[in-house]
Amino acid sequence: MTDWSIATATDVAAAVRSGLVSARSVVDGCLGRIDTYDKSIGAFTKVTRERALARAAEIDSQITRGEDPGPLAGVPFAVKNLFDVEGVPTLAGSKINRDRAPAIKDAVLIERLEAAGAILVGALNMGEYAYDFTGENIHEGPSRNPHAINHLAGGSSGGSGAATAAGFVPLTLGSDTNGSIRVPSSLCGLFGLKPTYGRLSRSGTFPFVASLDHLGPLARSVSDLTLSYNAMFGADASDPVCTERSDPPVALVPGANLDGLRIAKAGGYFEQGGHAEAFEAVARICSALQVDQTRDVKNAALARASAYLITMAEGASLHLDRLKTRHADYDPDVRDRLLAGAMIPGAWVTKAQKFRAFFRAQMLALFEELDVLVAPVTPCVAPQIGQKTFVLGGKELPVRPNLGLFTQPISFIGLPVVSVPVWLDGSKLPIGVQIITAPWREDLALRVAAWLEENGHVVAPVADLERKTT
Amino acid sequence: MSQDDFDADAIANSMLAFLDLPDEPSYRPGIVTHLVAARGIAAELLTFPMDDEAEPAPVFKS
């Protein structure tokens, strides 16, 4: 008998649409699993139980009337708590925002998922104000890695990673400024989509770095990423960055091959400064894809440096007034970075933004010769909760800013990426690989990820919580 | 300027006053650490040659 509480979104939607299972039954299963296990995982900061049950009843009524609720019919999902949820203060991982008035309407992406039949079941833990790669939160406690609960879930979308890997919901939304969807996807063994900058509307979410902020889904199958992506993309005048492009929905074709795609391994910067597992995972994916070329991504270190400086400065600008009045209420690690960020010279930030245009042109030229670039996501599998430093490239470095050293250069110029989960032989923890494509080619990244999944090279299992949490 | 010949604590001291930001003694070590890290990470970028005509990436649309 199928346990619908841990099924994929694709399977749930098919079962609900066909009348095989009710949305109420699916939601009851998810809420029960959250009630039983989330005290050990720390994924949710708010479970919207009444709302979810009411929404499930609506979906079931539609089915009874012979109507189609949509391609995500009855699919439970949850969102990083920087998304506005009607009636709930938008925390963005902070203590300070607990004083905000409840949101008066949902974020645009929540509206779009629900319009496709999905059911919101709650808001998720995250690193404070998204300035984080660990998923630890000083106010709420850490989001724990469901595959090894003494290890990090990754951040800043830590609750999104933890909830999806724990099987609380098949689909979550996160944000990614410098890697915050891809890092938890890597550490929790999930598929994560960071679309092109400007692809998905950010309207109704608490910002971090406006010129770098992206939103996107995390899931346990590529089909689920694709279903949700298709439901969410489209123009939105309320986000000035959101594209007006009208690309067709992504259609995955089972059994399709990758013939004709020009794929290369990212060289240079992306081959250094990580642990062996990061490069073994890339090698495994490149072998599966029969990649026979490595392309040096020149200036990637400068891209990361530029993203780092822009993040410090824009983040500080966002928080400058709060730093004067509420400084004692911040996570000290976040506060001190923001205070230092306020001191970054404007000339440095402008140089970084000029370099951004230069690097974008360099990478667009590379994508004239290539369709797909393969690179590590994180430099290692999940470190332990509370671990402050690790050794990368022979240097002891802080964990918090360095888990994203391979993701930062890519989001810096807004390229679309699917993070795919690799389980190396004998490892109890997964690690991700970035499938990177040219701007607006999410379809190609999803197609490659789907091929890898279909052929058994990547997999995102639900964690065995009964064994891990007892 | 080399990496080591600037006084991050003095910069923090001045800038906190200049920006009217809180100057709590317990915050200072963290701020200094991040200023040193930022200076280090900026160093190579700042020497990267760019044309005077180079345009920054953000595009304002009227």
Coordinates of C-alpha atoms in Angstrom, one line a residue:
Chain A
M1 CA 0.0 0.0 0.0
T2 CA 1.3 3.4 -1.0
D3 CA 2.3 5.8 1.8
W4 CA 1.1 9.0 0.2
S5 CA 2.6 11.1 2.9
I6 CA 6.1 10.4 1.5
A7 CA 5.2 10.1 -2.2
T8 CA 6.5 12.5 -4.8
A9 CA 4.4 15.5 -5.9
T10 CA 3.9 13.9 -9.3
D11 CA 2.5 10.7 -7.8
V12 CA 0.3 12.5 -5.3
A13 CA -1.2 14.8 -8.0
A14 CA -1.9 11.8 -10.3
A15 CA -3.5 9.9 -7.5
V16 CA -5.6 12.8 -6.3
R17 CA -6.7 13.8 -9.8
S18 CA -7.7 10.2 -10.6
G19 CA -9.6 9.8 -7.3
L20 CA -7.3 7.1 -6.0
V21 CA -6.7 9.1 -2.8
S22 CA -8.2 12.2 -1.3
A23 CA -6.3 15.4 -0.7
R24 CA -7.5 15.2 2.9
S25 CA -5.9 11.9 3.3
V26 CA -2.6 13.1 1.9
V27 CA -2.6 16.2 4.1
D28 CA -3.5 14.2 7.2
G29 CA -0.5 11.9 6.4
C30 CA 1.9 14.8 6.1
L31 CA 0.6 16.6 9.2
G32 CA 1.0 13.3 11.2
R33 CA 4.5 12.9 10.0
I34 CA 5.4 16.5 10.9
D35 CA 3.8 16.0 14.4
T36 CA 5.7 12.8 15.0
Y37 CA 9.2 13.8 13.8
D38 CA 9.7 17.5 13.4
K39 CA 10.6 18.1 17.0
S40 CA 13.8 16.1 16.2
I41 CA 14.4 17.9 12.8
G42 CA 13.5 21.5 13.3
A43 CA 12.2 22.2 9.8
F44 CA 8.9 24.1 10.5
T45 CA 8.4 27.3 12.4
K46 CA 4.7 27.4 11.6
V47 CA 2.3 24.6 10.5
T48 CA -0.8 26.1 8.8
R49 CA -2.9 23.1 9.8
E50 CA -6.4 24.7 9.6
R51 CA -5.6 26.4 6.3
A52 CA -4.2 23.1 4.8
L53 CA -7.3 21.1 5.9
A54 CA -9.6 23.7 4.4
R55 CA -7.7 23.8 1.2
A56 CA -7.7 19.9 1.0
A57 CA -11.5 20.0 1.4
E58 CA -11.8 22.4 -1.5
I59 CA -9.6 20.2 -3.7
D60 CA -11.7 17.1 -2.8
S61 CA -14.9 19.0 -3.5
Q62 CA -13.5 19.9 -7.0
I63 CA -12.7 16.3 -7.6
T64 CA -16.2 15.3 -6.5
R65 CA -17.7 17.8 -8.9
G66 CA -15.6 16.4 -11.7
E67 CA -13.4 19.4 -12.0
D68 CA -9.6 19.3 -12.4
P69 CA -7.9 21.1 -9.5
G70 CA -4.7 21.4 -11.6
P71 CA -1.4 19.7 -12.2
L72 CA -0.4 19.9 -8.5
A73 CA -3.8 18.7 -7.2
G74 CA -3.5 17.9 -3.5
V75 CA 0.3 18.3 -3.3
P76 CA 1.4 19.5 0.1
F77 CA 4.2 22.1 0.1
A78 CA 5.9 24.4 2.5
V79 CA 7.9 27.6 2.1
K80 CA 11.0 29.2 3.7
N81 CA 9.7 31.7 6.3
L82 CA 10.8 34.7 4.2
F83 CA 7.7 34.1 2.0
D84 CA 4.6 36.0 3.0
V85 CA 1.9 33.7 4.2
E86 CA -1.5 35.4 4.8
G87 CA -2.1 35.9 8.5
V88 CA 1.5 35.0 9.6
P89 CA 4.4 37.5 10.3
T90 CA 7.1 37.0 7.7
L91 CA 10.1 36.1 10.0
A92 CA 12.9 35.7 7.5
G93 CA 14.6 33.7 10.2
S94 CA 14.8 36.6 12.7
K95 CA 13.6 37.5 16.1
I96 CA 13.1 41.1 15.0
N97 CA 10.5 40.3 12.4
R98 CA 8.3 38.5 15.0
D99 CA 7.1 42.1 15.7
R100 CA 5.9 42.6 12.1
A101 CA 2.2 42.6 11.4
P102 CA 0.9 39.4 9.9
A103 CA 1.1 39.3 6.1
I104 CA -2.1 40.5 4.4
K105 CA -1.7 38.2 1.4
D106 CA 0.4 35.3 0.2
A107 CA 3.6 35.6 -1.9
V108 CA 3.0 35.4 -5.6
L109 CA 4.6 32.0 -5.9
I110 CA 2.4 30.5 -3.2
E111 CA -0.6 31.9 -5.1
R112 CA 0.6 30.3 -8.3
L113 CA 1.2 26.9 -6.7
E114 CA -2.2 26.9 -5.0
A115 CA -3.8 27.9 -8.3
A116 CA -2.3 24.7 -9.7
G117 CA -3.9 22.7 -6.9
A118 CA -1.1 22.5 -4.3
I119 CA -1.8 22.9 -0.6
L120 CA 0.4 25.0 1.7
V121 CA 1.1 23.3 5.0
G122 CA 3.5 25.7 6.7
A123 CA 6.5 28.0 6.9
L124 CA 10.1 26.7 7.4
N125 CA 13.1 27.5 9.5
M126 CA 16.0 29.3 7.8
G127 CA 19.3 31.1 8.6
E128 CA 18.7 34.6 9.9
Y129 CA 17.8 37.0 7.1
A130 CA 19.2 34.4 4.7
Y131 CA 22.9 35.4 5.5
D132 CA 23.9 31.8 6.1
F133 CA 24.9 28.6 4.5
T134 CA 24.5 26.3 7.5
G135 CA 20.7 26.2 8.3
E136 CA 21.5 27.0 11.9
N137 CA 19.2 29.5 13.6
I138 CA 20.1 31.0 17.0
H139 CA 16.4 31.8 17.7
E140 CA 14.7 28.6 16.5
G141 CA 17.4 26.1 16.8
P142 CA 19.1 24.4 13.8
S143 CA 17.4 22.6 10.9
R144 CA 18.9 19.1 11.2
N145 CA 19.9 16.9 8.3
P146 CA 17.3 14.1 8.2
H147 CA 19.9 11.7 6.9
A148 CA 22.2 12.3 9.9
I149 CA 20.6 14.5 12.5
N150 CA 23.8 15.7 14.1
H151 CA 24.8 17.2 10.8
L152 CA 23.9 20.5 9.1
A153 CA 20.9 20.7 6.7
G154 CA 22.7 23.5 4.9
G155 CA 21.3 27.0 4.4
S156 CA 20.0 29.4 4.3
S157 CA 17.0 27.4 3.2
G158 CA 17.7 24.8 5.9
G159 CA 14.1 24.1 6.8
S160 CA 13.3 23.6 3.1
G161 CA 16.0 21.0 2.7
A162 CA 15.2 19.3 6.0
A163 CA 11.4 19.2 5.3
T164 CA 11.8 17.7 1.8
A165 CA 14.4 15.1 2.8
A166 CA 12.4 14.1 5.9
G167 CA 9.4 13.4 3.7
F168 CA 7.2 16.0 5.5
V169 CA 6.2 17.4 2.2
P170 CA 7.4 16.5 -1.4
L171 CA 7.9 20.1 -2.4
T172 CA 9.3 23.2 -0.7
L173 CA 10.3 26.7 -1.8
G174 CA 13.5 28.4 -0.9
S175 CA 15.6 31.4 -1.8
D176 CA 19.1 31.5 -3.3
T177 CA 21.2 34.7 -3.2
N178 CA 24.6 33.0 -3.2
G179 CA 23.7 29.3 -3.0
S180 CA 20.9 28.9 -0.4
I181 CA 18.8 26.5 -2.5
R182 CA 21.7 24.5 -3.9
V183 CA 23.6 24.1 -0.6
P184 CA 20.8 22.5 1.4
S185 CA 19.9 20.4 -1.7
S186 CA 23.5 19.2 -1.7
L187 CA 23.7 18.4 2.0
C188 CA 20.2 16.9 2.3
G189 CA 20.4 14.9 -1.0
L190 CA 17.7 16.7 -3.0
F191 CA 17.0 18.1 -6.4
G192 CA 17.0 21.9 -6.3
L193 CA 16.3 24.4 -9.0
K194 CA 17.8 27.9 -8.9
P195 CA 16.3 29.4 -12.0
T196 CA 17.7 32.2 -14.1
Y197 CA 17.8 35.6 -12.2
G198 CA 14.5 37.2 -12.9
R199 CA 12.7 34.0 -14.0
L200 CA 10.4 33.6 -10.9
S201 CA 8.7 36.5 -9.2
R202 CA 10.0 37.4 -5.8
S203 CA 7.0 39.5 -4.9
G204 CA 5.8 39.0 -1.4
T205 CA 9.1 37.8 0.0
F206 CA 11.5 39.4 2.4
P207 CA 14.6 40.4 0.4
F208 CA 18.3 40.0 1.2
V209 CA 20.4 41.3 -1.7
A210 CA 18.0 42.5 -4.4
S211 CA 20.5 42.3 -7.2
L212 CA 21.3 38.6 -6.4
D213 CA 18.1 37.2 -4.9
H214 CA 16.4 34.2 -6.6
L215 CA 13.6 31.9 -5.5
G216 CA 13.1 28.3 -6.5
P217 CA 11.9 24.8 -5.6
L218 CA 13.5 21.8 -3.8
A219 CA 12.1 18.3 -4.3
R220 CA 12.9 14.6 -4.4
S221 CA 12.3 14.2 -8.1
V222 CA 13.1 16.1 -11.2
S223 CA 9.5 15.7 -12.4
D224 CA 8.4 17.5 -9.2
L225 CA 10.8 20.4 -9.8
T226 CA 9.5 20.7 -13.3
L227 CA 5.8 20.5 -12.3
S228 CA 6.3 23.3 -9.8
Y229 CA 8.5 25.4 -12.0
N230 CA 5.9 25.2 -14.8
A231 CA 3.2 26.4 -12.4
M232 CA 5.3 29.3 -11.0
F233 CA 7.0 31.0 -13.9
G234 CA 5.5 33.9 -15.8
A235 CA 5.5 37.7 -15.9
D236 CA 4.7 39.6 -12.7
A237 CA 4.7 43.4 -12.8
S238 CA 5.0 43.5 -9.0
D239 CA 8.6 42.3 -9.2
P240 CA 10.6 44.8 -11.3
V241 CA 13.2 42.1 -12.1
C242 CA 10.7 39.4 -13.2
T243 CA 11.1 38.7 -16.9
E244 CA 8.3 39.2 -19.4
R245 CA 9.6 36.3 -21.5
S246 CA 6.9 33.8 -22.5
D247 CA 8.8 30.5 -22.8
P248 CA 6.8 27.3 -23.2
P249 CA 6.4 25.0 -20.2
V250 CA 9.2 22.5 -19.7
A251 CA 8.2 19.0 -21.0
L252 CA 10.2 16.1 -19.8
V253 CA 10.1 13.1 -22.2
P254 CA 10.8 9.7 -20.5
G255 CA 13.4 7.8 -22.4
A256 CA 14.8 10.9 -24.1
N257 CA 18.5 10.9 -24.7
L258 CA 21.0 13.7 -24.4
D259 CA 22.4 13.4 -28.0
G260 CA 23.8 16.6 -29.3
L261 CA 24.2 18.3 -26.0
R262 CA 27.7 19.8 -25.5
I263 CA 28.6 19.2 -21.9
A264 CA 31.9 20.1 -20.1
K265 CA 33.3 19.8 -16.6
A266 CA 34.0 23.1 -15.0
G267 CA 37.8 23.4 -14.5
G268 CA 40.2 25.7 -12.7
Y269 CA 38.6 27.2 -9.6
F270 CA 36.0 24.4 -9.5
E271 CA 38.6 21.7 -9.2
Q272 CA 40.3 23.1 -6.1
G273 CA 39.5 23.8 -2.5
G274 CA 37.1 21.0 -1.8
H275 CA 37.2 17.6 -0.2
A276 CA 37.6 14.5 -2.3
E277 CA 33.9 13.7 -2.2
A278 CA 33.0 16.9 -4.0
F279 CA 35.2 16.0 -6.9
E280 CA 34.4 12.3 -6.9
A281 CA 30.7 13.3 -7.3
V282 CA 31.5 15.5 -10.2
A283 CA 33.6 12.8 -11.8
R284 CA 30.8 10.3 -11.4
I285 CA 28.3 12.6 -13.1
C286 CA 30.8 13.4 -15.9
S287 CA 31.4 9.7 -16.4
A288 CA 27.6 9.1 -16.7
L289 CA 27.2 11.9 -19.1
Q290 CA 30.3 10.8 -21.1
V291 CA 31.8 14.2 -20.7
D292 CA 35.2 14.4 -22.5
Q293 CA 36.2 18.0 -22.0
T294 CA 37.1 20.3 -19.1
R295 CA 36.7 24.1 -19.6
D296 CA 38.6 26.4 -17.3
V297 CA 36.1 28.9 -15.8
K298 CA 38.5 31.9 -15.7
N299 CA 38.0 34.6 -13.1
A300 CA 35.6 32.5 -11.0
A301 CA 37.4 33.5 -7.8
L302 CA 36.9 37.1 -8.7
A303 CA 33.2 36.4 -9.4
R304 CA 32.9 34.9 -5.9
A305 CA 34.8 37.9 -4.4
S306 CA 32.5 40.3 -6.2
A307 CA 29.3 38.5 -5.0
Y308 CA 30.7 38.4 -1.5
L309 CA 31.3 42.2 -1.4
I310 CA 28.0 43.1 -3.1
T311 CA 26.2 40.9 -0.5
M312 CA 28.0 42.6 2.4
A313 CA 27.1 46.0 1.1
E314 CA 23.6 45.5 -0.1
G315 CA 22.7 43.4 3.0
A316 CA 24.0 46.2 5.2
S317 CA 22.0 48.7 3.3
L318 CA 18.8 46.7 3.8
H319 CA 19.4 46.4 7.6
L320 CA 21.1 49.8 8.4
D321 CA 18.2 51.3 10.4
R322 CA 17.5 48.0 12.3
L323 CA 21.2 47.8 13.1
K324 CA 20.8 51.1 15.0
T325 CA 17.7 50.2 16.9
R326 CA 17.6 46.4 17.2
H327 CA 21.2 45.3 17.1
A328 CA 21.0 43.2 20.3
D329 CA 18.2 41.1 18.7
Y330 CA 20.3 39.9 15.7
D331 CA 22.2 36.6 15.6
P332 CA 25.6 37.9 16.5
D333 CA 27.2 36.2 13.5
V334 CA 24.8 38.0 11.1
R335 CA 25.0 41.3 13.0
D336 CA 28.7 41.6 12.9
R337 CA 28.9 40.8 9.1
L338 CA 26.2 43.4 8.4
L339 CA 28.0 46.0 10.5
A340 CA 31.2 45.3 8.7
G341 CA 29.2 45.4 5.4
A342 CA 28.1 48.9 6.1
M343 CA 31.8 49.9 6.0
I344 CA 32.5 48.5 2.5
P345 CA 33.6 51.3 0.2
G346 CA 31.2 52.2 -2.6
A347 CA 34.1 52.1 -5.0
W348 CA 34.6 48.4 -4.2
V349 CA 31.0 47.6 -4.8
T350 CA 30.9 49.5 -8.1
K351 CA 34.0 47.6 -9.2
A352 CA 32.3 44.4 -8.3
Q353 CA 29.2 45.4 -10.4
K354 CA 31.5 46.3 -13.3
F355 CA 33.2 43.0 -13.0
R356 CA 29.8 41.3 -13.0
A357 CA 29.1 42.6 -16.5
F358 CA 32.6 41.5 -17.6
F359 CA 32.1 38.0 -16.1
R360 CA 28.6 37.6 -17.6
A361 CA 30.0 38.4 -21.1
Q362 CA 32.8 35.9 -20.5
M363 CA 30.4 33.1 -19.5
L364 CA 27.9 33.9 -22.3
A365 CA 30.8 33.4 -24.7
L366 CA 31.6 30.1 -23.1
F367 CA 27.9 29.1 -23.5
E368 CA 28.2 29.8 -27.2
E369 CA 30.5 26.7 -27.3
L370 CA 28.7 24.7 -24.6
D371 CA 25.2 23.7 -23.5
V372 CA 25.9 22.4 -20.0
L373 CA 28.6 22.9 -17.4
V374 CA 29.1 20.5 -14.5
A375 CA 30.5 21.7 -11.2
P376 CA 30.4 20.8 -7.5
V377 CA 27.8 22.4 -5.2
T378 CA 29.4 22.2 -1.8
P379 CA 33.1 21.6 -1.0
C380 CA 32.1 18.6 1.3
V381 CA 29.3 16.6 2.6
A382 CA 27.3 18.1 5.6
P383 CA 29.6 19.2 8.4
Q384 CA 28.4 18.6 12.0
I385 CA 26.0 21.0 13.7
G386 CA 28.0 23.6 15.6
Q387 CA 31.1 23.0 13.6
K388 CA 32.7 26.4 13.0
T389 CA 35.7 25.6 10.8
F390 CA 36.8 23.1 8.2
V391 CA 40.0 22.7 6.2
L392 CA 39.7 23.5 2.5
G393 CA 42.8 23.6 0.2
G394 CA 45.1 23.2 3.2
K395 CA 43.6 26.3 5.0
E396 CA 41.3 26.3 8.0
L397 CA 38.3 28.4 7.1
P398 CA 35.0 29.3 8.7
V399 CA 32.2 26.9 7.6
R400 CA 29.4 29.5 7.4
P401 CA 30.6 31.7 4.5
N402 CA 32.6 29.0 2.7
L403 CA 30.0 26.2 2.1
G404 CA 28.9 28.3 -0.9
L405 CA 32.3 28.9 -2.5
F406 CA 31.3 26.9 -5.6
T407 CA 27.7 28.2 -5.9
Q408 CA 28.5 31.9 -5.5
P409 CA 30.2 32.5 -8.8
I410 CA 27.3 31.0 -10.7
S411 CA 24.4 32.8 -9.0
F412 CA 26.5 36.0 -9.3
I413 CA 25.5 36.2 -13.0
G414 CA 22.1 34.5 -12.6
L415 CA 22.7 31.3 -14.5
P416 CA 20.1 28.6 -14.1
V417 CA 21.2 25.5 -12.1
V418 CA 19.8 22.2 -11.1
S419 CA 21.5 20.6 -8.1
V420 CA 21.5 16.8 -8.4
P421 CA 22.1 14.5 -5.4
V422 CA 24.9 11.9 -5.6
W423 CA 25.4 9.1 -3.0
L424 CA 29.0 7.9 -3.2
D425 CA 29.8 4.3 -2.3
G426 CA 29.9 3.8 1.4
S427 CA 28.9 7.4 2.3
K428 CA 26.1 7.9 4.8
L429 CA 25.7 11.5 3.5
P430 CA 24.9 12.8 0.0
I431 CA 26.5 15.6 -2.0
G432 CA 25.3 17.7 -4.9
V433 CA 26.5 18.5 -8.3
Q434 CA 25.6 21.6 -10.3
I435 CA 24.1 21.2 -13.7
I436 CA 24.6 24.7 -15.1
T437 CA 23.2 26.1 -18.4
A438 CA 22.9 29.4 -20.3
P439 CA 20.4 32.0 -19.1
W440 CA 16.8 31.0 -19.6
R441 CA 17.7 27.4 -20.4
E442 CA 16.2 25.8 -17.3
D443 CA 14.7 23.3 -19.7
L444 CA 18.2 21.9 -20.5
A445 CA 19.3 21.7 -16.9
L446 CA 16.1 19.8 -16.0
R447 CA 16.4 17.5 -19.0
V448 CA 20.0 16.5 -18.0
A449 CA 18.9 16.1 -14.4
A450 CA 15.9 13.9 -15.5
W451 CA 18.2 11.7 -17.6
L452 CA 20.6 11.2 -14.7
E453 CA 17.7 10.3 -12.4
E454 CA 16.0 8.0 -14.9
N455 CA 19.3 6.2 -15.4
G456 CA 19.9 5.7 -11.8
H457 CA 22.9 8.0 -11.4
V458 CA 21.2 10.4 -8.9
V459 CA 18.5 9.7 -6.3
A460 CA 16.8 11.6 -3.5
P461 CA 15.4 9.1 -1.0
V462 CA 13.2 10.0 2.0
A463 CA 15.3 9.8 5.1
D464 CA 14.6 6.9 7.5
L465 CA 13.4 9.0 10.4
E466 CA 12.3 6.2 12.6
R467 CA 15.9 4.9 12.8
K468 CA 17.5 8.4 12.8
T469 CA 15.4 10.1 15.5
T470 CA 15.1 7.4 18.1
Chain B
M1 CA 48.5 48.7 0.5
S2 CA 49.3 45.3 1.6
Q3 CA 47.0 43.0 3.5
D4 CA 48.5 43.6 6.8
D5 CA 49.3 47.3 7.0
F6 CA 45.8 48.6 7.8
D7 CA 44.3 48.9 11.2
A8 CA 40.9 47.3 11.0
D9 CA 40.0 48.2 14.5
A10 CA 40.7 51.9 13.9
I11 CA 38.5 51.7 10.7
A12 CA 35.7 50.1 12.6
N13 CA 36.0 52.7 15.3
S14 CA 35.8 55.6 12.9
M15 CA 33.1 54.1 10.6
L16 CA 30.8 53.1 13.5
A17 CA 30.8 56.8 14.6
F18 CA 30.6 58.1 11.0
L19 CA 27.5 55.8 10.3
D20 CA 26.0 56.3 13.7
L21 CA 26.0 52.6 14.3
P22 CA 26.2 50.9 17.8
D23 CA 29.7 50.6 19.2
E24 CA 29.4 47.7 21.6
P25 CA 32.8 46.3 22.7
S26 CA 31.5 42.7 22.3
Y27 CA 30.7 43.4 18.6
R28 CA 34.1 44.7 17.7
P29 CA 36.1 41.4 17.3
G30 CA 33.5 40.1 14.8
I31 CA 33.4 43.3 12.8
V32 CA 37.2 43.4 12.6
T33 CA 37.3 39.8 11.5
H34 CA 34.8 40.5 8.7
L35 CA 36.6 43.7 7.6
V36 CA 39.9 41.8 7.3
A37 CA 38.2 39.0 5.4
A38 CA 36.5 41.6 3.1
R39 CA 39.8 43.4 2.5
G40 CA 41.5 40.1 1.7
I41 CA 38.8 38.9 -0.7
A42 CA 38.6 42.3 -2.4
A43 CA 42.4 42.6 -3.0
E44 CA 42.6 40.7 -6.3
L45 CA 39.4 42.2 -7.7
L46 CA 40.6 45.7 -7.1
T47 CA 43.7 45.0 -9.2
F48 CA 41.8 43.5 -12.0
P49 CA 42.2 45.9 -15.0
M50 CA 38.9 47.3 -16.4
D51 CA 38.3 49.9 -19.1
D52 CA 37.1 53.4 -18.0
E53 CA 34.1 52.7 -20.1
A54 CA 33.1 49.5 -18.3
E55 CA 29.5 49.6 -17.3
P56 CA 28.2 48.2 -14.0
A57 CA 25.8 45.3 -14.2
P58 CA 22.6 46.6 -12.7
V59 CA 20.4 48.3 -15.4
F60 CA 17.9 50.9 -14.4
K61 CA 14.9 50.9 -16.6
S62 CA 12.8 54.0 -16.8

